[in-house]
Amino acid sequence: MSAPDSTTASAPSSSAPSSSRPSSSAPSASPPSSSPPLSRRRTFLADLTASFVVFLVAVPLCVGVAVASGVPAELGLVTGIVGGLVTGFLPGSSLQVSGPAAGLTVLVYQAVQQFGLPVLGVLVLATGLLQILMGGLRLGRWFRAISVSVVEGMLAGIGLVLIAGQLYSMAGLGAPGSSLAKLAGLPGLLLDVVRSGAALTSFALGLGTIAVLVLWKKAPQRLRVVPAPLVAVGLAIVAGALLGPSVAKVEVQGLLDSIQPPGPDDFARLAELGVIGTILAFTLIASAESLFSAAAVDRLHDGPRTRYNRELMAQGAGNAVCGVLGALPLTAVIVRSAANVQAGARTKASRVLHGFWLLLFAALVPAALGLIPVAALAGVLVHAGFKLIPFAEIRRLWREHRGEAVVLVATAVAIVAVGMFEGVLAGLALSVVKTAWDTSRVHLEVVDDGSGPLVARLSGSATFLRLPKLLDQLEALPQDRPVEVDLSGLHHVDHACRTSLENWAARHSTENVEPVRFAGRD
């Protein structure tokens, strides 16, 4: 996953004609060609084609994430535009694409409900500045030290909450406030859908959208050049038009009207503990998701590797601009990034151009958003939520690394039961405890030559995690025999173990037995 944080340059070709180099013996120089070299032209055409593909994938996802986050649909496009024109232009990762991500939908929705839409810009701006600071301090590579199980558990928890919430949106019904209530209310939701004709129609439209997303990969190759999300939403628009006004559509208020920069009163809320906690959660999740995505994208192509600290600063710059505009936070998005690579992108020009197409779309045809059924966007996000849950990885970990599987599932459950920030912290704490347990191995070997004292040789790492078993073994030694404890095989003894060993030695030593002796360690 690691990559050198250095720039790459093209080496001059050994087959280049000598006339391309300056020479005093040349009688004359031919005028430079007005057209770029063929390789540069092919690269540009490849990037241009890829940018259209990413644009078509991005439009429904940007709008869907915005609607699910409880903000105007146009703000999703604003974040996508910034992800292309700002983050896409800056150095870091050459081919991954940034924009609004499903992974932050739940947290953004909770923040908007708790603090209000104007404060969202403050949260995102502060997140961006923190990311820039961390990148400048070269902390980007440390995000790769976060346990993969914690990150996947985080995404799984987000996926579960996202699915639970969007199922209500698919039916056009209001959702309960808490994540647990949403999950508990699903049987009741099913009954409401069956009893209501309007809810059944809306829910069926969402299910149809999911079916298209799942089955589109089985379509003929010549049709699959059109991205599945675009096809699914396009068909939903047609179905929504046929069904008439009974199907709820996305509310449109205009690109400029949706932009609400934060004011002085909004910045004053930075002193609130809840706001600070939300900023830290935004920063942790957005940074981890972006850098893990960068590592995944690097495995998809043979181009320049990601420079993690610069990529973190690029993500921070994008979030700072989004914050000033009052838009959604952005992260690197693996779906759009993979589409970019698979469409043949060669350079970062493809992601910059995709931002330009989003800007043209938002500026010229914003009314097209008002044709999209809300149930279709909810279906897109339910599908995205399922893709966030690593079912295959959970099965593999349960077979090979059961402790990591427990960390993953516990993180997801904590996020659903308690909240995003608390769930991630619980996952990190559990991962640290698991690592400490795995590395804390202590072995006791008792040597008895029949005449002298018993020799208890300890080896490994003696920490409080293994203390109960160790004390049970020591207390089982014969009380009427002198004991010598050899500590030379220990490479670490924590304070709890040292104190407990001394207390055990005091208890074991009686008037008729020599005191316990320690050897091999100061």
Short mmCIF file of C-alpha atoms in Angstrom, two decimals:
data_model
loop_
_atom_site.label_atom_id
_atom_site.label_comp_id
_atom_site.label_asym_id
_atom_site.label_seq_id
_atom_site.Cartn_x
_atom_site.Cartn_y
_atom_site.Cartn_z
CA MET A 1 0.00 0.00 0.00
CA SER A 2 2.88 2.32 0.52
CA ALA A 3 4.15 4.48 -2.31
CA PRO A 4 7.13 6.80 -2.55
CA ASP A 5 6.26 10.42 -2.06
CA SER A 6 8.16 11.62 -5.09
CA THR A 7 7.41 13.00 -8.50
CA THR A 8 7.91 11.06 -11.69
CA ALA A 9 9.22 12.30 -15.00
CA SER A 10 9.24 10.86 -18.48
CA ALA A 11 12.63 9.77 -19.70
CA PRO A 12 13.69 10.93 -23.15
CA SER A 13 13.29 8.31 -25.82
CA SER A 14 16.49 6.79 -27.19
CA SER A 15 14.92 6.60 -30.63
CA ALA A 16 14.24 10.32 -30.92
CA PRO A 17 15.65 11.83 -34.12
CA SER A 18 18.80 13.89 -33.80
CA SER A 19 17.10 16.90 -35.34
CA SER A 20 15.04 17.24 -32.18
CA ARG A 21 18.17 18.32 -30.29
CA PRO A 22 19.79 21.74 -30.90
CA SER A 23 22.82 21.55 -33.16
CA SER A 24 25.06 24.35 -34.44
CA SER A 25 25.86 22.39 -37.59
CA ALA A 26 22.26 22.27 -38.75
CA PRO A 27 21.76 24.67 -41.65
CA SER A 28 18.19 25.50 -40.74
CA ALA A 29 15.45 24.52 -38.28
CA SER A 30 12.02 23.43 -39.37
CA PRO A 31 9.08 25.33 -37.82
CA PRO A 32 7.47 23.60 -34.82
CA SER A 33 4.40 21.53 -35.56
CA SER A 34 1.10 23.12 -34.57
CA SER A 35 -0.42 19.75 -33.59
CA PRO A 36 0.59 17.80 -30.48
CA PRO A 37 2.45 14.50 -30.83
CA LEU A 38 0.28 11.49 -31.50
CA SER A 39 0.86 10.06 -28.02
CA ARG A 40 -0.27 13.30 -26.40
CA ARG A 41 -3.34 13.41 -28.64
CA ARG A 42 -4.25 9.85 -27.75
CA THR A 43 -3.77 10.60 -24.07
CA PHE A 44 -6.06 13.62 -24.28
CA LEU A 45 -8.73 11.66 -26.17
CA ALA A 46 -8.54 8.86 -23.59
CA ASP A 47 -8.90 11.37 -20.74
CA LEU A 48 -11.77 13.14 -22.54
CA THR A 49 -13.67 9.87 -23.00
CA ALA A 50 -13.06 8.81 -19.41
CA SER A 51 -14.24 12.20 -18.12
CA PHE A 52 -17.62 11.73 -19.82
CA VAL A 53 -18.00 8.29 -18.27
CA VAL A 54 -17.16 9.59 -14.78
CA PHE A 55 -19.51 12.54 -15.28
CA LEU A 56 -22.39 10.21 -16.16
CA VAL A 57 -21.66 8.07 -13.09
CA ALA A 58 -21.27 11.11 -10.84
CA VAL A 59 -24.52 12.96 -11.59
CA PRO A 60 -26.98 10.51 -9.98
CA LEU A 61 -24.61 9.75 -7.11
CA CYS A 62 -23.96 13.43 -6.31
CA VAL A 63 -27.67 14.19 -6.31
CA GLY A 64 -28.56 11.04 -4.36
CA VAL A 65 -26.01 11.68 -1.61
CA ALA A 66 -27.23 15.29 -1.26
CA VAL A 67 -30.89 14.31 -0.96
CA ALA A 68 -30.08 11.55 1.55
CA SER A 69 -27.97 14.03 3.55
CA GLY A 70 -30.93 16.36 3.97
CA VAL A 71 -29.49 19.22 1.88
CA PRO A 72 -30.52 20.71 -1.49
CA ALA A 73 -29.73 18.41 -4.41
CA GLU A 74 -27.61 21.10 -6.07
CA LEU A 75 -25.10 21.05 -3.21
CA GLY A 76 -24.13 17.50 -4.20
CA LEU A 77 -23.24 18.82 -7.66
CA VAL A 78 -21.29 21.70 -6.08
CA THR A 79 -19.16 19.23 -4.13
CA GLY A 80 -18.65 17.14 -7.27
CA ILE A 81 -17.56 20.24 -9.18
CA VAL A 82 -15.06 21.18 -6.46
CA GLY A 83 -13.80 17.59 -6.37
CA GLY A 84 -13.04 17.83 -10.07
CA LEU A 85 -11.82 21.40 -10.56
CA VAL A 86 -9.97 21.87 -7.24
CA THR A 87 -8.96 18.51 -5.76
CA GLY A 88 -8.65 16.97 -9.21
CA PHE A 89 -6.20 19.65 -10.31
CA LEU A 90 -3.89 19.33 -7.29
CA PRO A 91 -1.10 16.73 -6.98
CA GLY A 92 -1.48 13.59 -4.93
CA SER A 93 -3.24 10.72 -6.66
CA SER A 94 -3.38 10.98 -10.42
CA LEU A 95 -6.51 8.98 -11.24
CA GLN A 96 -8.80 8.80 -8.22
CA VAL A 97 -11.92 10.99 -8.33
CA SER A 98 -13.35 12.98 -5.41
CA GLY A 99 -16.87 14.08 -4.64
CA PRO A 100 -19.71 13.60 -2.15
CA ALA A 101 -19.58 10.07 -0.75
CA ALA A 102 -22.20 7.71 0.63
CA GLY A 103 -19.80 6.98 3.49
CA LEU A 104 -20.43 10.39 5.05
CA THR A 105 -24.16 10.58 4.32
CA VAL A 106 -25.32 9.46 7.75
CA LEU A 107 -22.94 11.74 9.62
CA VAL A 108 -23.82 14.76 7.45
CA TYR A 109 -27.54 14.15 7.92
CA GLN A 110 -27.11 13.98 11.69
CA ALA A 111 -25.01 17.17 11.67
CA VAL A 112 -27.55 19.08 9.57
CA GLN A 113 -30.40 17.97 11.82
CA GLN A 114 -28.49 18.87 15.00
CA PHE A 115 -26.73 22.11 14.02
CA GLY A 116 -28.59 23.36 10.94
CA LEU A 117 -27.56 23.67 7.29
CA PRO A 118 -25.59 26.96 7.66
CA VAL A 119 -23.23 25.35 10.21
CA LEU A 120 -22.41 22.56 7.74
CA GLY A 121 -20.08 24.94 5.91
CA VAL A 122 -18.17 25.60 9.15
CA LEU A 123 -17.79 21.87 9.80
CA VAL A 124 -16.53 21.16 6.29
CA LEU A 125 -14.19 24.17 6.22
CA ALA A 126 -12.64 23.17 9.55
CA THR A 127 -12.27 19.60 8.27
CA GLY A 128 -10.44 20.85 5.20
CA LEU A 129 -8.06 23.02 7.21
CA LEU A 130 -7.28 20.10 9.54
CA GLN A 131 -6.55 17.87 6.56
CA ILE A 132 -4.21 20.48 5.07
CA LEU A 133 -2.42 20.77 8.43
CA MET A 134 -2.07 16.99 8.75
CA GLY A 135 -0.75 16.72 5.22
CA GLY A 136 1.76 19.50 5.89
CA LEU A 137 2.91 17.63 9.01
CA ARG A 138 3.31 14.49 6.87
CA LEU A 139 0.69 12.54 8.80
CA GLY A 140 -0.98 11.15 5.70
CA ARG A 141 0.96 7.89 5.74
CA TRP A 142 -0.12 7.22 9.34
CA PHE A 143 -3.72 6.80 8.23
CA ARG A 144 -2.56 3.61 6.54
CA ALA A 145 -1.72 2.30 10.01
CA ILE A 146 -5.42 2.26 10.97
CA SER A 147 -6.66 -1.31 11.17
CA VAL A 148 -8.38 -2.33 7.95
CA SER A 149 -10.98 -4.11 10.07
CA VAL A 150 -11.91 -0.81 11.74
CA VAL A 151 -12.26 0.98 8.39
CA GLU A 152 -14.33 -1.83 6.89
CA GLY A 153 -16.41 -2.01 10.07
CA MET A 154 -16.97 1.73 9.80
CA LEU A 155 -18.13 1.40 6.21
CA ALA A 156 -20.32 -1.60 7.10
CA GLY A 157 -21.98 0.37 9.90
CA ILE A 158 -22.55 3.31 7.56
CA GLY A 159 -23.99 0.93 4.99
CA LEU A 160 -26.45 -0.57 7.48
CA VAL A 161 -27.65 2.85 8.65
CA LEU A 162 -27.85 4.09 5.06
CA ILE A 163 -29.93 1.11 3.94
CA ALA A 164 -32.28 1.38 6.90
CA GLY A 165 -32.91 5.09 6.31
CA GLN A 166 -33.27 4.94 2.53
CA LEU A 167 -35.82 2.11 2.61
CA TYR A 168 -38.23 4.62 4.18
CA SER A 169 -37.39 7.14 1.44
CA MET A 170 -38.07 4.50 -1.20
CA ALA A 171 -41.59 4.21 0.18
CA GLY A 172 -42.02 7.97 0.52
CA LEU A 173 -42.55 7.64 4.27
CA GLY A 174 -40.93 9.37 7.22
CA ALA A 175 -38.14 7.53 9.02
CA PRO A 176 -37.64 7.26 12.81
CA GLY A 177 -34.91 9.37 14.36
CA SER A 178 -32.38 6.83 15.62
CA SER A 179 -30.64 4.10 13.66
CA LEU A 180 -31.90 1.37 15.99
CA ALA A 181 -35.46 2.66 15.64
CA LYS A 182 -35.12 2.58 11.86
CA LEU A 183 -34.03 -1.05 11.94
CA ALA A 184 -36.71 -1.99 14.46
CA GLY A 185 -39.37 -0.24 12.38
CA LEU A 186 -38.66 -2.14 9.14
CA PRO A 187 -41.42 -4.76 9.71
CA GLY A 188 -43.89 -1.94 10.28
CA LEU A 189 -42.60 -0.21 7.14
CA LEU A 190 -43.35 -3.33 5.11
CA LEU A 191 -46.92 -3.38 6.41
CA ASP A 192 -47.36 0.32 5.59
CA VAL A 193 -46.10 -0.28 2.05
CA VAL A 194 -48.55 -3.13 1.50
CA ARG A 195 -51.48 -1.10 2.85
CA SER A 196 -50.80 2.11 0.87
CA GLY A 197 -51.06 2.23 -2.91
CA ALA A 198 -48.88 5.34 -3.19
CA ALA A 199 -46.19 3.87 -0.93
CA LEU A 200 -46.29 0.58 -2.85
CA THR A 201 -45.84 2.38 -6.16
CA SER A 202 -42.93 4.42 -4.85
CA PHE A 203 -41.28 1.38 -3.25
CA ALA A 204 -41.66 -0.64 -6.45
CA LEU A 205 -39.95 2.17 -8.38
CA GLY A 206 -37.03 2.03 -5.95
CA LEU A 207 -36.82 -1.77 -6.20
CA GLY A 208 -36.82 -1.48 -9.98
CA THR A 209 -33.90 0.94 -9.77
CA ILE A 210 -31.96 -1.52 -7.60
CA ALA A 211 -32.77 -4.36 -10.02
CA VAL A 212 -31.34 -2.38 -12.95
CA LEU A 213 -28.17 -1.60 -10.99
CA VAL A 214 -27.68 -5.27 -10.10
CA LEU A 215 -28.56 -6.77 -13.49
CA TRP A 216 -26.94 -4.19 -15.77
CA LYS A 217 -23.58 -5.99 -15.58
CA LYS A 218 -25.24 -8.89 -17.43
CA ALA A 219 -26.31 -6.67 -20.33
CA PRO A 220 -24.50 -6.96 -23.68
CA GLN A 221 -21.05 -5.38 -23.76
CA ARG A 222 -22.07 -2.69 -26.26
CA LEU A 223 -24.80 -1.48 -23.90
CA ARG A 224 -22.64 -1.50 -20.79
CA VAL A 225 -20.67 1.49 -22.06
CA VAL A 226 -23.49 3.50 -20.48
CA PRO A 227 -23.01 3.52 -16.66
CA ALA A 228 -25.55 1.52 -14.66
CA PRO A 229 -26.57 4.43 -12.33
CA LEU A 230 -27.40 6.60 -15.33
CA VAL A 231 -29.48 3.85 -16.93
CA ALA A 232 -31.31 3.11 -13.67
CA VAL A 233 -32.14 6.74 -12.97
CA GLY A 234 -33.03 7.38 -16.63
CA LEU A 235 -35.53 4.53 -16.64
CA ALA A 236 -36.91 5.74 -13.32
CA ILE A 237 -37.46 9.20 -14.82
CA VAL A 238 -39.48 7.64 -17.65
CA ALA A 239 -41.47 5.53 -15.17
CA GLY A 240 -42.04 8.53 -12.93
CA ALA A 241 -43.37 10.55 -15.86
CA LEU A 242 -45.81 7.76 -16.73
CA LEU A 243 -46.98 7.39 -13.13
CA GLY A 244 -47.69 11.10 -12.84
CA PRO A 245 -47.63 13.38 -9.78
CA SER A 246 -48.16 10.51 -7.34
CA VAL A 247 -44.39 9.90 -7.41
CA ALA A 248 -42.32 12.45 -5.43
CA LYS A 249 -39.59 14.18 -7.41
CA VAL A 250 -36.39 15.95 -6.36
CA GLU A 251 -36.99 19.55 -5.29
CA VAL A 252 -35.00 22.07 -7.32
CA GLN A 253 -34.14 25.57 -6.10
CA GLY A 254 -31.30 26.60 -8.41
CA LEU A 255 -27.53 26.32 -8.12
CA LEU A 256 -26.83 29.81 -6.81
CA ASP A 257 -29.78 29.80 -4.42
CA SER A 258 -28.58 26.56 -2.84
CA ILE A 259 -25.13 27.95 -1.97
CA GLN A 260 -25.19 29.36 1.57
CA PRO A 261 -21.75 30.41 2.85
CA PRO A 262 -21.48 30.32 6.66
CA GLY A 263 -21.73 33.59 8.56
CA PRO A 264 -20.05 34.95 11.73
CA ASP A 265 -22.75 33.45 13.99
CA ASP A 266 -22.10 30.03 12.49
CA PHE A 267 -18.36 30.26 13.19
CA ALA A 268 -19.13 31.15 16.81
CA ARG A 269 -20.46 27.60 17.27
CA LEU A 270 -16.93 26.22 16.93
CA ALA A 271 -16.73 26.54 20.71
CA GLU A 272 -19.41 23.85 21.16
CA LEU A 273 -18.17 20.41 22.12
CA GLY A 274 -20.60 18.67 19.76
CA VAL A 275 -19.35 20.71 16.82
CA ILE A 276 -15.72 19.88 17.63
CA GLY A 277 -16.55 16.17 17.88
CA THR A 278 -18.33 16.25 14.51
CA ILE A 279 -15.35 17.98 12.88
CA LEU A 280 -13.01 15.30 14.24
CA ALA A 281 -15.35 12.58 12.95
CA PHE A 282 -15.52 14.24 9.50
CA THR A 283 -11.73 14.51 9.41
CA LEU A 284 -11.03 10.95 10.50
CA ILE A 285 -13.58 9.29 8.24
CA ALA A 286 -12.98 11.46 5.15
CA SER A 287 -9.20 11.14 5.40
CA ALA A 288 -9.19 7.40 6.05
CA GLU A 289 -11.68 6.72 3.25
CA SER A 290 -9.72 8.87 0.78
CA LEU A 291 -6.33 7.34 1.53
CA PHE A 292 -7.64 3.78 1.57
CA SER A 293 -9.31 4.52 -1.75
CA ALA A 294 -6.01 5.84 -3.10
CA ALA A 295 -4.28 2.59 -2.14
CA ALA A 296 -7.03 0.61 -3.90
CA VAL A 297 -6.85 2.75 -7.05
CA ASP A 298 -3.07 2.37 -7.18
CA ARG A 299 -3.61 -1.37 -7.58
CA LEU A 300 -5.80 -0.76 -10.63
CA HIS A 301 -3.26 1.03 -12.83
CA ASP A 302 0.45 1.21 -13.61
CA GLY A 303 0.78 5.00 -13.54
CA PRO A 304 2.35 7.22 -10.87
CA ARG A 305 1.76 6.11 -7.29
CA THR A 306 -0.16 8.20 -4.78
CA ARG A 307 1.77 10.70 -2.68
CA TYR A 308 -0.28 10.37 0.46
CA ASN A 309 0.62 13.61 2.22
CA ARG A 310 -0.06 15.66 -0.89
CA GLU A 311 -3.29 13.79 -1.52
CA LEU A 312 -4.41 14.57 2.03
CA MET A 313 -3.66 18.25 1.41
CA ALA A 314 -5.56 18.13 -1.90
CA GLN A 315 -8.58 16.63 -0.14
CA GLY A 316 -8.25 19.35 2.51
CA ALA A 317 -8.16 22.12 -0.10
CA GLY A 318 -11.30 20.72 -1.71
CA ASN A 319 -13.11 20.51 1.61
CA ALA A 320 -12.04 24.04 2.52
CA VAL A 321 -13.60 25.35 -0.71
CA CYS A 322 -16.73 23.24 -0.14
CA GLY A 323 -16.97 24.70 3.37
CA VAL A 324 -16.78 28.27 2.08
CA LEU A 325 -19.61 27.45 -0.35
CA GLY A 326 -21.67 25.68 2.33
CA ALA A 327 -21.58 22.41 0.39
CA LEU A 328 -21.17 18.76 1.35
CA PRO A 329 -17.80 17.34 2.43
CA LEU A 330 -15.88 15.45 -0.21
CA THR A 331 -13.75 12.34 -0.16
CA ALA A 332 -12.15 10.17 -2.79
CA VAL A 333 -14.84 7.84 -4.11
CA ILE A 334 -13.84 4.35 -5.18
CA VAL A 335 -16.80 3.81 -7.56
CA ARG A 336 -16.05 6.90 -9.64
CA SER A 337 -12.29 6.29 -9.38
CA ALA A 338 -12.62 2.72 -10.64
CA ALA A 339 -14.86 3.92 -13.48
CA ASN A 340 -12.20 6.50 -14.36
CA VAL A 341 -9.45 3.88 -14.56
CA GLN A 342 -11.58 1.33 -16.40
CA ALA A 343 -12.62 3.96 -18.94
CA GLY A 344 -8.96 4.37 -19.91
CA ALA A 345 -7.95 7.60 -18.17
CA ARG A 346 -4.25 8.38 -18.41
CA THR A 347 -3.77 11.60 -16.40
CA LYS A 348 -5.55 13.82 -13.89
CA ALA A 349 -7.09 15.74 -16.83
CA SER A 350 -9.98 13.25 -16.85
CA ARG A 351 -11.09 14.11 -13.32
CA VAL A 352 -10.69 17.85 -13.92
CA LEU A 353 -12.81 17.59 -17.07
CA HIS A 354 -15.49 15.61 -15.22
CA GLY A 355 -15.78 18.58 -12.83
CA PHE A 356 -16.16 20.89 -15.83
CA TRP A 357 -19.01 18.76 -17.26
CA LEU A 358 -20.74 18.79 -13.87
CA LEU A 359 -20.46 22.60 -13.84
CA LEU A 360 -22.01 22.86 -17.32
CA PHE A 361 -24.82 20.49 -16.33
CA ALA A 362 -25.59 22.40 -13.13
CA ALA A 363 -25.46 25.76 -14.91
CA LEU A 364 -27.35 24.89 -18.11
CA VAL A 365 -29.90 22.20 -17.25
CA PRO A 366 -30.56 22.32 -13.49
CA ALA A 367 -34.28 21.74 -14.09
CA ALA A 368 -33.44 18.18 -15.18
CA LEU A 369 -32.93 17.35 -11.50
CA GLY A 370 -36.61 17.98 -10.88
CA LEU A 371 -37.50 15.02 -13.10
CA ILE A 372 -35.71 12.46 -10.91
CA PRO A 373 -37.96 10.44 -8.54
CA VAL A 374 -36.78 10.49 -4.94
CA ALA A 375 -37.45 6.73 -4.73
CA ALA A 376 -34.95 6.12 -7.53
CA LEU A 377 -32.19 8.01 -5.73
CA ALA A 378 -33.04 6.11 -2.55
CA GLY A 379 -32.67 2.88 -4.53
CA VAL A 380 -29.25 3.99 -5.79
CA LEU A 381 -28.14 4.60 -2.20
CA VAL A 382 -29.60 1.33 -0.88
CA HIS A 383 -27.51 -0.42 -3.54
CA ALA A 384 -24.48 1.66 -2.53
CA GLY A 385 -25.11 0.77 1.13
CA PHE A 386 -25.04 -2.95 0.38
CA LYS A 387 -21.74 -2.50 -1.46
CA LEU A 388 -20.28 -0.88 1.65
CA ILE A 389 -20.85 -4.09 3.66
CA PRO A 390 -17.90 -6.47 3.05
CA PHE A 391 -19.77 -9.78 3.29
CA ALA A 392 -16.99 -11.79 1.62
CA GLU A 393 -14.32 -10.19 3.80
CA ILE A 394 -16.25 -10.97 6.99
CA ARG A 395 -16.48 -14.64 5.98
CA ARG A 396 -12.76 -14.76 5.13
CA LEU A 397 -11.73 -13.09 8.39
CA TRP A 398 -13.93 -15.42 10.43
CA ARG A 399 -12.09 -18.37 8.91
CA GLU A 400 -8.57 -16.96 9.06
CA HIS A 401 -8.42 -14.11 11.62
CA ARG A 402 -11.41 -14.41 13.91
CA GLY A 403 -10.27 -11.55 16.15
CA GLU A 404 -10.23 -9.14 13.19
CA ALA A 405 -13.74 -10.27 12.24
CA VAL A 406 -14.89 -9.48 15.79
CA VAL A 407 -13.36 -5.96 15.52
CA LEU A 408 -15.10 -5.39 12.18
CA VAL A 409 -18.53 -6.52 13.37
CA ALA A 410 -18.21 -4.75 16.74
CA THR A 411 -17.35 -1.46 15.02
CA ALA A 412 -20.36 -1.76 12.72
CA VAL A 413 -22.71 -2.64 15.59
CA ALA A 414 -21.40 0.25 17.73
CA ILE A 415 -22.00 2.71 14.90
CA VAL A 416 -25.58 1.50 14.48
CA ALA A 417 -26.29 1.38 18.22
CA VAL A 418 -24.50 4.50 19.48
CA GLY A 419 -23.31 6.76 16.68
CA MET A 420 -20.65 7.31 14.06
CA PHE A 421 -17.92 8.98 16.10
CA GLU A 422 -18.39 6.79 19.15
CA GLY A 423 -18.49 3.65 17.00
CA VAL A 424 -15.21 4.48 15.26
CA LEU A 425 -13.54 5.23 18.60
CA ALA A 426 -14.85 1.95 20.00
CA GLY A 427 -13.45 0.10 16.98
CA LEU A 428 -10.06 1.74 17.34
CA ALA A 429 -9.96 0.94 21.07
CA LEU A 430 -10.95 -2.68 20.45
CA SER A 431 -8.29 -2.98 17.75
CA VAL A 432 -5.63 -1.69 20.15
CA VAL A 433 -6.76 -4.13 22.84
CA LYS A 434 -6.68 -7.01 20.37
CA THR A 435 -3.17 -6.07 19.24
CA ALA A 436 -2.00 -5.83 22.85
CA TRP A 437 -3.52 -9.24 23.58
CA ASP A 438 -1.88 -10.80 20.52
CA THR A 439 1.55 -9.39 21.38
CA SER A 440 1.28 -10.18 25.10
CA ARG A 441 2.53 -13.76 25.18
CA VAL A 442 4.13 -15.06 28.36
CA HIS A 443 5.29 -18.64 28.91
CA LEU A 444 6.16 -20.25 32.27
CA GLU A 445 8.52 -23.24 32.36
CA VAL A 446 9.23 -24.92 35.72
CA VAL A 447 12.55 -26.79 36.09
CA ASP A 448 12.92 -29.16 39.06
CA ASP A 449 16.23 -31.01 39.48
CA GLY A 450 14.97 -32.73 42.64
CA SER A 451 17.41 -31.16 45.12
CA GLY A 452 17.76 -27.41 44.68
CA PRO A 453 15.08 -24.75 44.40
CA LEU A 454 12.41 -24.81 41.72
CA VAL A 455 13.35 -22.62 38.78
CA ALA A 456 10.43 -20.79 37.14
CA ARG A 457 11.59 -19.42 33.79
CA LEU A 458 9.42 -16.72 32.24
CA SER A 459 9.67 -15.76 28.59
CA GLY A 460 7.75 -13.43 26.27
CA SER A 461 5.95 -10.23 27.24
CA ALA A 462 4.41 -10.03 30.70
CA THR A 463 1.50 -7.56 30.70
CA PHE A 464 -1.65 -7.21 32.77
CA LEU A 465 -3.65 -8.93 30.00
CA ARG A 466 -1.96 -12.26 30.78
CA LEU A 467 -1.65 -11.70 34.53
CA PRO A 468 -4.54 -13.89 35.77
CA LYS A 469 -3.23 -17.03 34.05
CA LEU A 470 0.36 -16.30 35.13
CA LEU A 471 -0.60 -15.88 38.80
CA ASP A 472 -2.64 -19.10 38.70
CA GLN A 473 0.46 -20.97 37.47
CA LEU A 474 2.76 -19.42 40.08
CA GLU A 475 0.35 -20.02 42.96
CA ALA A 476 0.13 -23.69 41.95
CA LEU A 477 3.85 -24.16 42.77
CA PRO A 478 4.58 -26.17 45.97
CA GLN A 479 4.48 -23.93 49.00
CA ASP A 480 7.25 -25.88 50.81
CA ARG A 481 9.91 -25.50 48.12
CA PRO A 482 12.18 -22.48 47.53
CA VAL A 483 11.62 -20.81 44.15
CA GLU A 484 13.91 -18.87 41.85
CA VAL A 485 12.15 -16.83 39.16
CA ASP A 486 14.28 -16.37 36.03
CA LEU A 487 13.16 -13.22 34.18
CA SER A 488 15.93 -13.23 31.56
CA GLY A 489 13.56 -14.48 28.85
CA LEU A 490 11.15 -11.54 29.22
CA HIS A 491 11.53 -8.65 26.82
CA HIS A 492 8.88 -6.57 28.60
CA VAL A 493 7.34 -6.47 32.08
CA ASP A 494 4.71 -3.85 32.78
CA HIS A 495 4.14 -2.25 36.18
CA ALA A 496 1.07 -4.36 36.99
CA CYS A 497 2.97 -7.60 36.39
CA ARG A 498 6.04 -6.51 38.33
CA THR A 499 3.94 -5.48 41.34
CA SER A 500 1.91 -8.70 41.23
CA LEU A 501 5.09 -10.82 41.03
CA GLU A 502 6.50 -9.05 44.09
CA ASN A 503 3.24 -9.56 46.01
CA TRP A 504 3.15 -13.24 45.07
CA ALA A 505 6.79 -13.65 46.19
CA ALA A 506 5.96 -12.11 49.57
CA ARG A 507 3.03 -14.49 50.03
CA HIS A 508 5.02 -17.54 48.93
CA SER A 509 7.94 -16.86 51.28
CA THR A 510 7.32 -18.30 54.77
CA GLU A 511 9.46 -18.78 57.87
CA ASN A 512 10.36 -22.33 56.85
CA VAL A 513 11.12 -21.57 53.17
CA GLU A 514 13.79 -19.39 51.67
CA PRO A 515 12.51 -16.12 50.13
CA VAL A 516 11.70 -16.15 46.40
CA ARG A 517 14.66 -14.96 44.39
CA PHE A 518 14.44 -13.05 41.08
CA ALA A 519 17.22 -13.35 38.52
CA GLY A 520 17.98 -12.15 35.02
CA ARG A 521 16.39 -8.67 35.13
CA ASP A 522 16.94 -5.46 37.06
#
